[in-house]
PDB file of C-alpha atoms in Angstrom:
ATOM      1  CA  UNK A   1      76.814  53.972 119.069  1.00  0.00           C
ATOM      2  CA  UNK A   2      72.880  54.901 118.676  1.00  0.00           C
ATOM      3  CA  UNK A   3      71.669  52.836 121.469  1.00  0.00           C
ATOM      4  CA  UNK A   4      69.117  52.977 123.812  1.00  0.00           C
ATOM      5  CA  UNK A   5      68.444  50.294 125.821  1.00  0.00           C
ATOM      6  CA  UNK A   6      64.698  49.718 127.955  1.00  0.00           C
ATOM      7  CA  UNK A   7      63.818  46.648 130.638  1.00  0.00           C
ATOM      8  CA  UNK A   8      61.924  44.928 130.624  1.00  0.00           C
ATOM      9  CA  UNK A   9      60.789  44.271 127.603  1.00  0.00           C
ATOM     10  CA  UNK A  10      57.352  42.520 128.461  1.00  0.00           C
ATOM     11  CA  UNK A  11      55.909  43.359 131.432  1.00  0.00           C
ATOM     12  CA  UNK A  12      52.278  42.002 132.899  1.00  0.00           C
ATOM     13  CA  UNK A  13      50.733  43.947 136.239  1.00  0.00           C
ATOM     14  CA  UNK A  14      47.811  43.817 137.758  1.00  0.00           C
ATOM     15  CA  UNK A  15      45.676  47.011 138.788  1.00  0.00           C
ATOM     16  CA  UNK A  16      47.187  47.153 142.096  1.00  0.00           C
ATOM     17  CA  UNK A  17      50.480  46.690 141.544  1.00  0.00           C
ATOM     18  CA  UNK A  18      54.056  49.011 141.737  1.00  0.00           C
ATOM     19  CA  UNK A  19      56.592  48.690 138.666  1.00  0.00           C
ATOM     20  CA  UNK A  20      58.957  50.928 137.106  1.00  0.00           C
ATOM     21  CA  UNK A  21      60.064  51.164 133.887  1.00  0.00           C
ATOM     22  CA  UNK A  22      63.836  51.483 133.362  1.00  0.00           C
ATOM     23  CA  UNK A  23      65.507  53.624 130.452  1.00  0.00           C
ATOM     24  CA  UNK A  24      69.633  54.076 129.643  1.00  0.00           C
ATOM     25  CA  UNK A  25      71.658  55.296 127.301  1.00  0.00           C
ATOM     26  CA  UNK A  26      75.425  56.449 126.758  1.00  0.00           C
ATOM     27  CA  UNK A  27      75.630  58.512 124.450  1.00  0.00           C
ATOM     28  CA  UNK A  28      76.173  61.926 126.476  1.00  0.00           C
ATOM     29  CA  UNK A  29      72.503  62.931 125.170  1.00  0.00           C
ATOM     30  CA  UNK A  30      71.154  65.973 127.516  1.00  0.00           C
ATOM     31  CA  UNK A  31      67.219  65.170 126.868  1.00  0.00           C
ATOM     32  CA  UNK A  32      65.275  62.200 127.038  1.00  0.00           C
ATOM     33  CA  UNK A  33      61.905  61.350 126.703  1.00  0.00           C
ATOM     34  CA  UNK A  34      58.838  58.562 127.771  1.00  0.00           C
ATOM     35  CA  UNK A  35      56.195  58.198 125.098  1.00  0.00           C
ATOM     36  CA  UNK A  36      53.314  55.853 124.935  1.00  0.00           C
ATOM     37  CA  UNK A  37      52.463  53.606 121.569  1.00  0.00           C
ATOM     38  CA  UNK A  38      49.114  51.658 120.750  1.00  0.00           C
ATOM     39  CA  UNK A  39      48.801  49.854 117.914  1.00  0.00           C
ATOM     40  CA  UNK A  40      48.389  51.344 114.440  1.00  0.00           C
ATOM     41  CA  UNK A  41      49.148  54.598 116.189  1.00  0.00           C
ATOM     42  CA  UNK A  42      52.206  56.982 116.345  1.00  0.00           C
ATOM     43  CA  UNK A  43      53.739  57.325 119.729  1.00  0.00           C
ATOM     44  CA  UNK A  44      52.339  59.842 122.084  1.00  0.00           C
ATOM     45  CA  UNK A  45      54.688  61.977 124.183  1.00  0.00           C
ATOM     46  CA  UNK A  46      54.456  61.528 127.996  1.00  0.00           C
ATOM     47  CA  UNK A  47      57.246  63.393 129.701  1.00  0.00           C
ATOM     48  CA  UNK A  48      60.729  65.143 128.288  1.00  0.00           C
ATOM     49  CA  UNK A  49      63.419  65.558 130.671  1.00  0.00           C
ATOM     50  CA  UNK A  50      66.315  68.358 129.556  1.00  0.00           C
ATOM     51  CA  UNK A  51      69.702  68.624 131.677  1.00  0.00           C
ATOM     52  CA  UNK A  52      67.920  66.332 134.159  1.00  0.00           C
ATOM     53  CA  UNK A  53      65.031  68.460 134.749  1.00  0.00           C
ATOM     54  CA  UNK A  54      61.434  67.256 133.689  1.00  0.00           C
ATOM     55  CA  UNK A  55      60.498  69.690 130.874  1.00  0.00           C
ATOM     56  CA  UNK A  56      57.572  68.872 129.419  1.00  0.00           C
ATOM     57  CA  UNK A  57      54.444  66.738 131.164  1.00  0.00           C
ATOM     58  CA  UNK A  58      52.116  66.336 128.392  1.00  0.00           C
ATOM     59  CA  UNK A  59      49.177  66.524 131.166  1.00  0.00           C
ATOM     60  CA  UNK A  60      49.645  62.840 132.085  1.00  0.00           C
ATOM     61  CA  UNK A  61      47.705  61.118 135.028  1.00  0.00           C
ATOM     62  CA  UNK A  62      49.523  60.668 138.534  1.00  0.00           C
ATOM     63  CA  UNK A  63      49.834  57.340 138.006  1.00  0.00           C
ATOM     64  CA  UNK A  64      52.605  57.498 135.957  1.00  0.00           C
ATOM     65  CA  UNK A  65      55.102  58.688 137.922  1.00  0.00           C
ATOM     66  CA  UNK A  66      59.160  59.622 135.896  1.00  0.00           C
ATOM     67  CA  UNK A  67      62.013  59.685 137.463  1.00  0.00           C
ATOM     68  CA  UNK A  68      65.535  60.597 136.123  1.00  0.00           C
ATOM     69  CA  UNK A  69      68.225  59.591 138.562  1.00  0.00           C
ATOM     70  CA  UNK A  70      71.384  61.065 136.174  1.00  0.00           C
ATOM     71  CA  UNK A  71      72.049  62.257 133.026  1.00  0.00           C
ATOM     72  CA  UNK A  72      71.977  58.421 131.719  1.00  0.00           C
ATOM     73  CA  UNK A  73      68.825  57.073 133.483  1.00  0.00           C
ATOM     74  CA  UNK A  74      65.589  57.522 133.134  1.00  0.00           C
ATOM     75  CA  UNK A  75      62.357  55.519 135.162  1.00  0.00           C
ATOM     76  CA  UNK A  76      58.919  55.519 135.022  1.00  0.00           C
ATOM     77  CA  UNK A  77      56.895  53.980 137.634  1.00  0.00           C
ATOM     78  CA  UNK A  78      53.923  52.815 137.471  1.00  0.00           C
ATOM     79  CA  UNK A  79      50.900  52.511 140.068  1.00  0.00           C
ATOM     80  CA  UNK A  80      47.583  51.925 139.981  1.00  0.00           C
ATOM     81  CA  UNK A  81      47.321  51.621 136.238  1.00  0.00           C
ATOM     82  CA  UNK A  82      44.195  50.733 134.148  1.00  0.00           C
ATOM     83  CA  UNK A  83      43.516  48.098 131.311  1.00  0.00           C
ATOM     84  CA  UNK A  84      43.879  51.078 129.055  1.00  0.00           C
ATOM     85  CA  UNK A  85      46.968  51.787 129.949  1.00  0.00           C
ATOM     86  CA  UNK A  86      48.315  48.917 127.919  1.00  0.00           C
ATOM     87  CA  UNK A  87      51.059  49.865 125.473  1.00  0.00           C
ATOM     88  CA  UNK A  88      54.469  49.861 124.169  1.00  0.00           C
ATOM     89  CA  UNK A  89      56.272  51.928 126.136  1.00  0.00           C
ATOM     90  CA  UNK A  90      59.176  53.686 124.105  1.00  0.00           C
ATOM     91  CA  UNK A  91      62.030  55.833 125.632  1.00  0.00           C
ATOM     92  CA  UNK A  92      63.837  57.935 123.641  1.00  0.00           C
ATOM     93  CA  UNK A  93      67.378  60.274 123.544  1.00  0.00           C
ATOM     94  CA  UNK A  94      68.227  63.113 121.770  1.00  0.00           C
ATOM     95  CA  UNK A  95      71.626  64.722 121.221  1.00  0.00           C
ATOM     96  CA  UNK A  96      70.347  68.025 120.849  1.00  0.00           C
ATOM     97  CA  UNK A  97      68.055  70.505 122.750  1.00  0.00           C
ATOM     98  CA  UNK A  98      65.481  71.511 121.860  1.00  0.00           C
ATOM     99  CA  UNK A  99      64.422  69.874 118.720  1.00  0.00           C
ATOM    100  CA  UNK A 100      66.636  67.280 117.914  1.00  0.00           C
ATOM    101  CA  UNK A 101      67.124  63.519 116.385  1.00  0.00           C
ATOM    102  CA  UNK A 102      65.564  61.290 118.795  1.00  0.00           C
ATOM    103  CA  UNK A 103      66.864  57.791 119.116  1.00  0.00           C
ATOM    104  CA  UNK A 104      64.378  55.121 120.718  1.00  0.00           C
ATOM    105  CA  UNK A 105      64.966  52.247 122.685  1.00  0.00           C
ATOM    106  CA  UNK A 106      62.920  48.920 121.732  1.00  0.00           C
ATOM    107  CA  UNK A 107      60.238  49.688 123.745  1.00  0.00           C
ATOM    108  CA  UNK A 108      58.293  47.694 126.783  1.00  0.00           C
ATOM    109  CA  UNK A 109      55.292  45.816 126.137  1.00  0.00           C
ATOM    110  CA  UNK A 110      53.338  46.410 128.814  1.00  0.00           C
ATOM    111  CA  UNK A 111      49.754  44.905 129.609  1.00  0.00           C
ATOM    112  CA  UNK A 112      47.677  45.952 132.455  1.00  0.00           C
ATOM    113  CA  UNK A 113      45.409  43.075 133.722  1.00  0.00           C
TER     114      UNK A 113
ATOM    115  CA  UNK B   1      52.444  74.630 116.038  1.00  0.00           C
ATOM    116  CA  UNK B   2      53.150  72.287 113.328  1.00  0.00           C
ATOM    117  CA  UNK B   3      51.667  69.310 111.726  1.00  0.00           C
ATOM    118  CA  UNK B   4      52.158  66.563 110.018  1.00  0.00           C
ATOM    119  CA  UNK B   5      50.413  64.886 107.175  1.00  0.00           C
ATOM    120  CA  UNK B   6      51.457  61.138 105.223  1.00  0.00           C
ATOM    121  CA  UNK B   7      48.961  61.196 102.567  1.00  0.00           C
ATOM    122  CA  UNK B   8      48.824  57.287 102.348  1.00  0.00           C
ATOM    123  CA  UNK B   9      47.971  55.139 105.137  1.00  0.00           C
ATOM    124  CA  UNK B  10      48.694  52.033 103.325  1.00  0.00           C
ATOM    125  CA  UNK B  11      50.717  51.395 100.304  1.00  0.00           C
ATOM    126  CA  UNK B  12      51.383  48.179  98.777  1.00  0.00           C
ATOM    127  CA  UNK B  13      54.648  47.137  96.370  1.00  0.00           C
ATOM    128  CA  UNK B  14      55.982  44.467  94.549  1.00  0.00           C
ATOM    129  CA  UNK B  15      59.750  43.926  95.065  1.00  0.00           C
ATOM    130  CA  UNK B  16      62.086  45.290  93.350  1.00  0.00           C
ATOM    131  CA  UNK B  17      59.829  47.922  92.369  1.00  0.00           C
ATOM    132  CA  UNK B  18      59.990  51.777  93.357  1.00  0.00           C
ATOM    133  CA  UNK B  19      58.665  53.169  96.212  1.00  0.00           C
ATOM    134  CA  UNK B  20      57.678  57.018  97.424  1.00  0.00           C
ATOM    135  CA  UNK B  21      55.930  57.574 100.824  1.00  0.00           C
ATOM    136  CA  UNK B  22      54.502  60.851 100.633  1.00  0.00           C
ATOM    137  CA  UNK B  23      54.973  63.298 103.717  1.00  0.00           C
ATOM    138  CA  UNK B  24      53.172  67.194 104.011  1.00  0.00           C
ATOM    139  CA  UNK B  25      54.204  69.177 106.903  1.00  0.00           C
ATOM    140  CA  UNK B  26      52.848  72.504 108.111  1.00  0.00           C
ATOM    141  CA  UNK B  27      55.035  75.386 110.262  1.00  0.00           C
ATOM    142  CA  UNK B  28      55.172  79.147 110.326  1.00  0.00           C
ATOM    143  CA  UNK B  29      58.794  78.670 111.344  1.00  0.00           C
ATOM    144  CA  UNK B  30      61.483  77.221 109.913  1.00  0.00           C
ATOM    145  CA  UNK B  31      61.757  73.124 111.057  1.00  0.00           C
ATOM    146  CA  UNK B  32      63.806  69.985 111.255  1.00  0.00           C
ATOM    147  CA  UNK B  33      62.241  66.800 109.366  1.00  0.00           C
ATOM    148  CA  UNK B  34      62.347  62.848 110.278  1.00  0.00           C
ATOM    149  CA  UNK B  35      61.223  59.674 108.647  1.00  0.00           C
ATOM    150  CA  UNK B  36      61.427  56.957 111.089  1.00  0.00           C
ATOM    151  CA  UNK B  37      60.752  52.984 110.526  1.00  0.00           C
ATOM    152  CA  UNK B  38      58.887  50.851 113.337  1.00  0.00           C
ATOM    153  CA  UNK B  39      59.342  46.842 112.028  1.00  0.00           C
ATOM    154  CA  UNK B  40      57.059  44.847 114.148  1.00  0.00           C
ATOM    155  CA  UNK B  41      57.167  44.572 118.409  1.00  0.00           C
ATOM    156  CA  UNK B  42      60.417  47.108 117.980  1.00  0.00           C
ATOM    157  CA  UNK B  43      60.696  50.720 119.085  1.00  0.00           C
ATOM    158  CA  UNK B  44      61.561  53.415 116.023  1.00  0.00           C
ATOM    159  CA  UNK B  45      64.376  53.582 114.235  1.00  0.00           C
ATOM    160  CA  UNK B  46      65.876  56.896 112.662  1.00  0.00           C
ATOM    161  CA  UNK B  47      65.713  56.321 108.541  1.00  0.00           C
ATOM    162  CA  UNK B  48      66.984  59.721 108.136  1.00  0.00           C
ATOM    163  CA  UNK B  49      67.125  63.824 108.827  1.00  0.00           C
ATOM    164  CA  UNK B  50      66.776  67.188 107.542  1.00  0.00           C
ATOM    165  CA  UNK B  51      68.309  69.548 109.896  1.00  0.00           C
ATOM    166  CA  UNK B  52      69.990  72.120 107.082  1.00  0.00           C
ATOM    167  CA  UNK B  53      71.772  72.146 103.952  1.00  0.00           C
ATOM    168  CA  UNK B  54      71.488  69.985 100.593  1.00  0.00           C
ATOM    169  CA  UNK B  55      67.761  69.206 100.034  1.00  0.00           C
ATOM    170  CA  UNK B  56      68.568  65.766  99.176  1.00  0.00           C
ATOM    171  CA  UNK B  57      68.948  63.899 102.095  1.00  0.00           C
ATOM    172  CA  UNK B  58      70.367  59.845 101.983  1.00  0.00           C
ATOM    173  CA  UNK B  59      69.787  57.738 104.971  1.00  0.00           C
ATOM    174  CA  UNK B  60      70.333  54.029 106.189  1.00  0.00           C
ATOM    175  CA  UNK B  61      68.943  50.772 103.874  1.00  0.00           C
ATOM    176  CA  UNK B  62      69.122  53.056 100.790  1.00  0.00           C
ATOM    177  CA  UNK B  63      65.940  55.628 101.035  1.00  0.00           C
ATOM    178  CA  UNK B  64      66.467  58.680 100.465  1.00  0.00           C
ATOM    179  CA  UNK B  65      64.008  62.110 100.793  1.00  0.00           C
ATOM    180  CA  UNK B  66      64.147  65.696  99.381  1.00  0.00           C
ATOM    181  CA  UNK B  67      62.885  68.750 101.259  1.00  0.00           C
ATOM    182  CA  UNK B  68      60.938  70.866  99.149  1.00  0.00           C
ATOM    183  CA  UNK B  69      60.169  74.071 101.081  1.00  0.00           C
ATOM    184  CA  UNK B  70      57.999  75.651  98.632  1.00  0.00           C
ATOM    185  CA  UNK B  71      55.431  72.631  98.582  1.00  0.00           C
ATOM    186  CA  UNK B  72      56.098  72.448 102.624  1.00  0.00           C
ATOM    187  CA  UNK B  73      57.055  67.976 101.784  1.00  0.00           C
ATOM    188  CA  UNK B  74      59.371  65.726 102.530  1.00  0.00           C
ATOM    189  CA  UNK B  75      58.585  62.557 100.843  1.00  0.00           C
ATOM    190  CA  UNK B  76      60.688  59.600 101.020  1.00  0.00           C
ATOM    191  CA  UNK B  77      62.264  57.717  98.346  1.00  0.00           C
ATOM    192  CA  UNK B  78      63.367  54.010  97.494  1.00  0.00           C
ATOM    193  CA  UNK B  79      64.351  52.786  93.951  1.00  0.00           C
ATOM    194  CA  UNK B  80      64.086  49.131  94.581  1.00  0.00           C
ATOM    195  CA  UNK B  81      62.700  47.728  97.877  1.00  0.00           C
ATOM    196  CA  UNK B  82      63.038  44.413  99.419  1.00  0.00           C
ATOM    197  CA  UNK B  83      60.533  42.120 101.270  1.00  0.00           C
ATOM    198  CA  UNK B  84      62.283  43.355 104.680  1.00  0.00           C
ATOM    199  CA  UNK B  85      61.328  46.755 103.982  1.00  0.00           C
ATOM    200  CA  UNK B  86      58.044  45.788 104.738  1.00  0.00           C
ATOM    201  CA  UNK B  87      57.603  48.098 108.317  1.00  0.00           C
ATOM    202  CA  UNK B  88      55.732  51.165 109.180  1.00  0.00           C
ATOM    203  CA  UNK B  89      57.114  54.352 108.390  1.00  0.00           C
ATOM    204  CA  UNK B  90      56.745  58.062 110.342  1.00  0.00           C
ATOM    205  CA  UNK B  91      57.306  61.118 109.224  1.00  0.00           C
ATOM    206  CA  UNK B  92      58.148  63.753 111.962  1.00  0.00           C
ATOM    207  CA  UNK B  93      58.642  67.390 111.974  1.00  0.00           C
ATOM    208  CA  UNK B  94      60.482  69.604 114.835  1.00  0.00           C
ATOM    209  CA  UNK B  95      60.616  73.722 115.247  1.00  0.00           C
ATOM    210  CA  UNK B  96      63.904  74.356 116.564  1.00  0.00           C
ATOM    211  CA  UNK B  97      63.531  77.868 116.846  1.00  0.00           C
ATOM    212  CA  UNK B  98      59.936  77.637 119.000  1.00  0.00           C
ATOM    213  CA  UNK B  99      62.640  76.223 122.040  1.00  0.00           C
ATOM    214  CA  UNK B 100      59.966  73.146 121.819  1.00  0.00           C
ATOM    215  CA  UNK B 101      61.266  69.730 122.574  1.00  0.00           C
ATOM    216  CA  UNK B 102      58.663  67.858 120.713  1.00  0.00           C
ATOM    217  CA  UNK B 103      58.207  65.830 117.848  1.00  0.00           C
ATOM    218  CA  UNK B 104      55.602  66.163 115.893  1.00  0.00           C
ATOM    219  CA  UNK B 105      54.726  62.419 114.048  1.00  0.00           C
ATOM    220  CA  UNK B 106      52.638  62.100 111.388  1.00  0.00           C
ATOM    221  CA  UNK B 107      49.604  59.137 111.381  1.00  0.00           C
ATOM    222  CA  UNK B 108      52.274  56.365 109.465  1.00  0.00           C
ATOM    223  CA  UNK B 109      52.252  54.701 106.319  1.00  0.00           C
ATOM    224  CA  UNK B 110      52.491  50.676 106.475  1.00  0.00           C
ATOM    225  CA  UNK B 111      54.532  49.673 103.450  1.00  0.00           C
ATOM    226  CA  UNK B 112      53.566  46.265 102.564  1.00  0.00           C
ATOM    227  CA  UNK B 113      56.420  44.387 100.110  1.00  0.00           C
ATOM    228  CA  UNK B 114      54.559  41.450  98.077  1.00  0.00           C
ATOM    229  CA  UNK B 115      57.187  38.675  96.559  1.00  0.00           C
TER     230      UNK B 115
END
């Protein structure tokens, strides 16, 4: 089993507004990841956790704020956002760190209003 | 740090015809390779990998790529596509031995199917 699984899938916040993102999987994998997607576009790392500990923060604004809870959750919250920061959100899992296979969730379709 | 290339932004087919999605890479250390497909309003989907071994490499929905290190590609390879084939498609590259965690993706390649 290859899955990752992301709520919601379609999401719609204003600029003032608190949400979080929610990201699980089963699979025993040790790193996860948040990227960001806009169309036509390849997906844009955000933040890698490894063993639970956040690894990489590809210089990402404070309003995106990640969270990972155990070894099979992962969060993002979200606060304050902008217009531009409408985008398919993907999460992914990897069974093997550093460097590995990545398997992504289907992604939340998020649009900041 | 490494880089991708796909040398084709856009390629159209006719089905049942042959397909190859071209895919350049560039590392001074030795890497891991990716194609991915993204159908519409999904997330990506893991085609196939390259981690070591045979050069040949078969993956899911019958594409198939080849590593060639000496031209530094990895293009991937379908003898006869179908209209649900139609998706775009990343190639991704990873250094194992830089300890990095990320993947690098290449700009995609939408493969267009025409009945």
């Amino acid at each position: 089993d290859t899955e990752v699984t992301q709520t919601p899938k379609h999401l719609v916040m204003g600029m003032t507004n608190k949400k979080s993102l929610k990201c699980e999987q089963h699979m025993g994998h040790r790193a996860m990841y948040w990227y960001k997607q806009k169309a036509k576009k390849p997906p844009e790392l955000m933040f890698v956790y490894s063993y639970e500990k956040l690894s990489i923060n590809e210089s990402v604004p404070s309003r995106f704020s990640p969270e990972c809870p155990n070894s099979s959750l992962l969060n993002l919250h979200l606060h304050a956002l902008q217009p531009e920061d409408s985008a398919l959100y993907l999460c992914a899992s990897s069974p093997r760190t550093p460097s590995g296979e990545q398997y992504f969730g289907p992604g939340t379709r998020l649009t900041v209003t | 740090a490494q880089s991708v290339t796909q040398l084709d932004s856009q390629v159209p087919v006719f089905e049942e015809a042959p397909v190859e999605l071209r895919c350049n890479y560039s590392s001074s250390v030795s890497v891991y390779l990716f194609w991915y497909v993204q159908y519409p309003n999904q997330g990506l989907q893991l085609l196939l990998k390259y981690l070591s071994g045979s050069t040949l490499v078969k993956g899911i929905n019958g594409f198939e790529a080849e590593f060639n290190k000496s031209q530094t590609s990895f293009h991937l390879r379908k003898p006869s596509v179908h209209i649900s084939d139609t998706a775009e498609y990343f190639c991704a590259v990873s250094a194992p031995q830089g300890g990095s965690e990320k993947l690098v993706f290449g700009k995609g390649t939408k493969l267009t199917v025409n009945p």
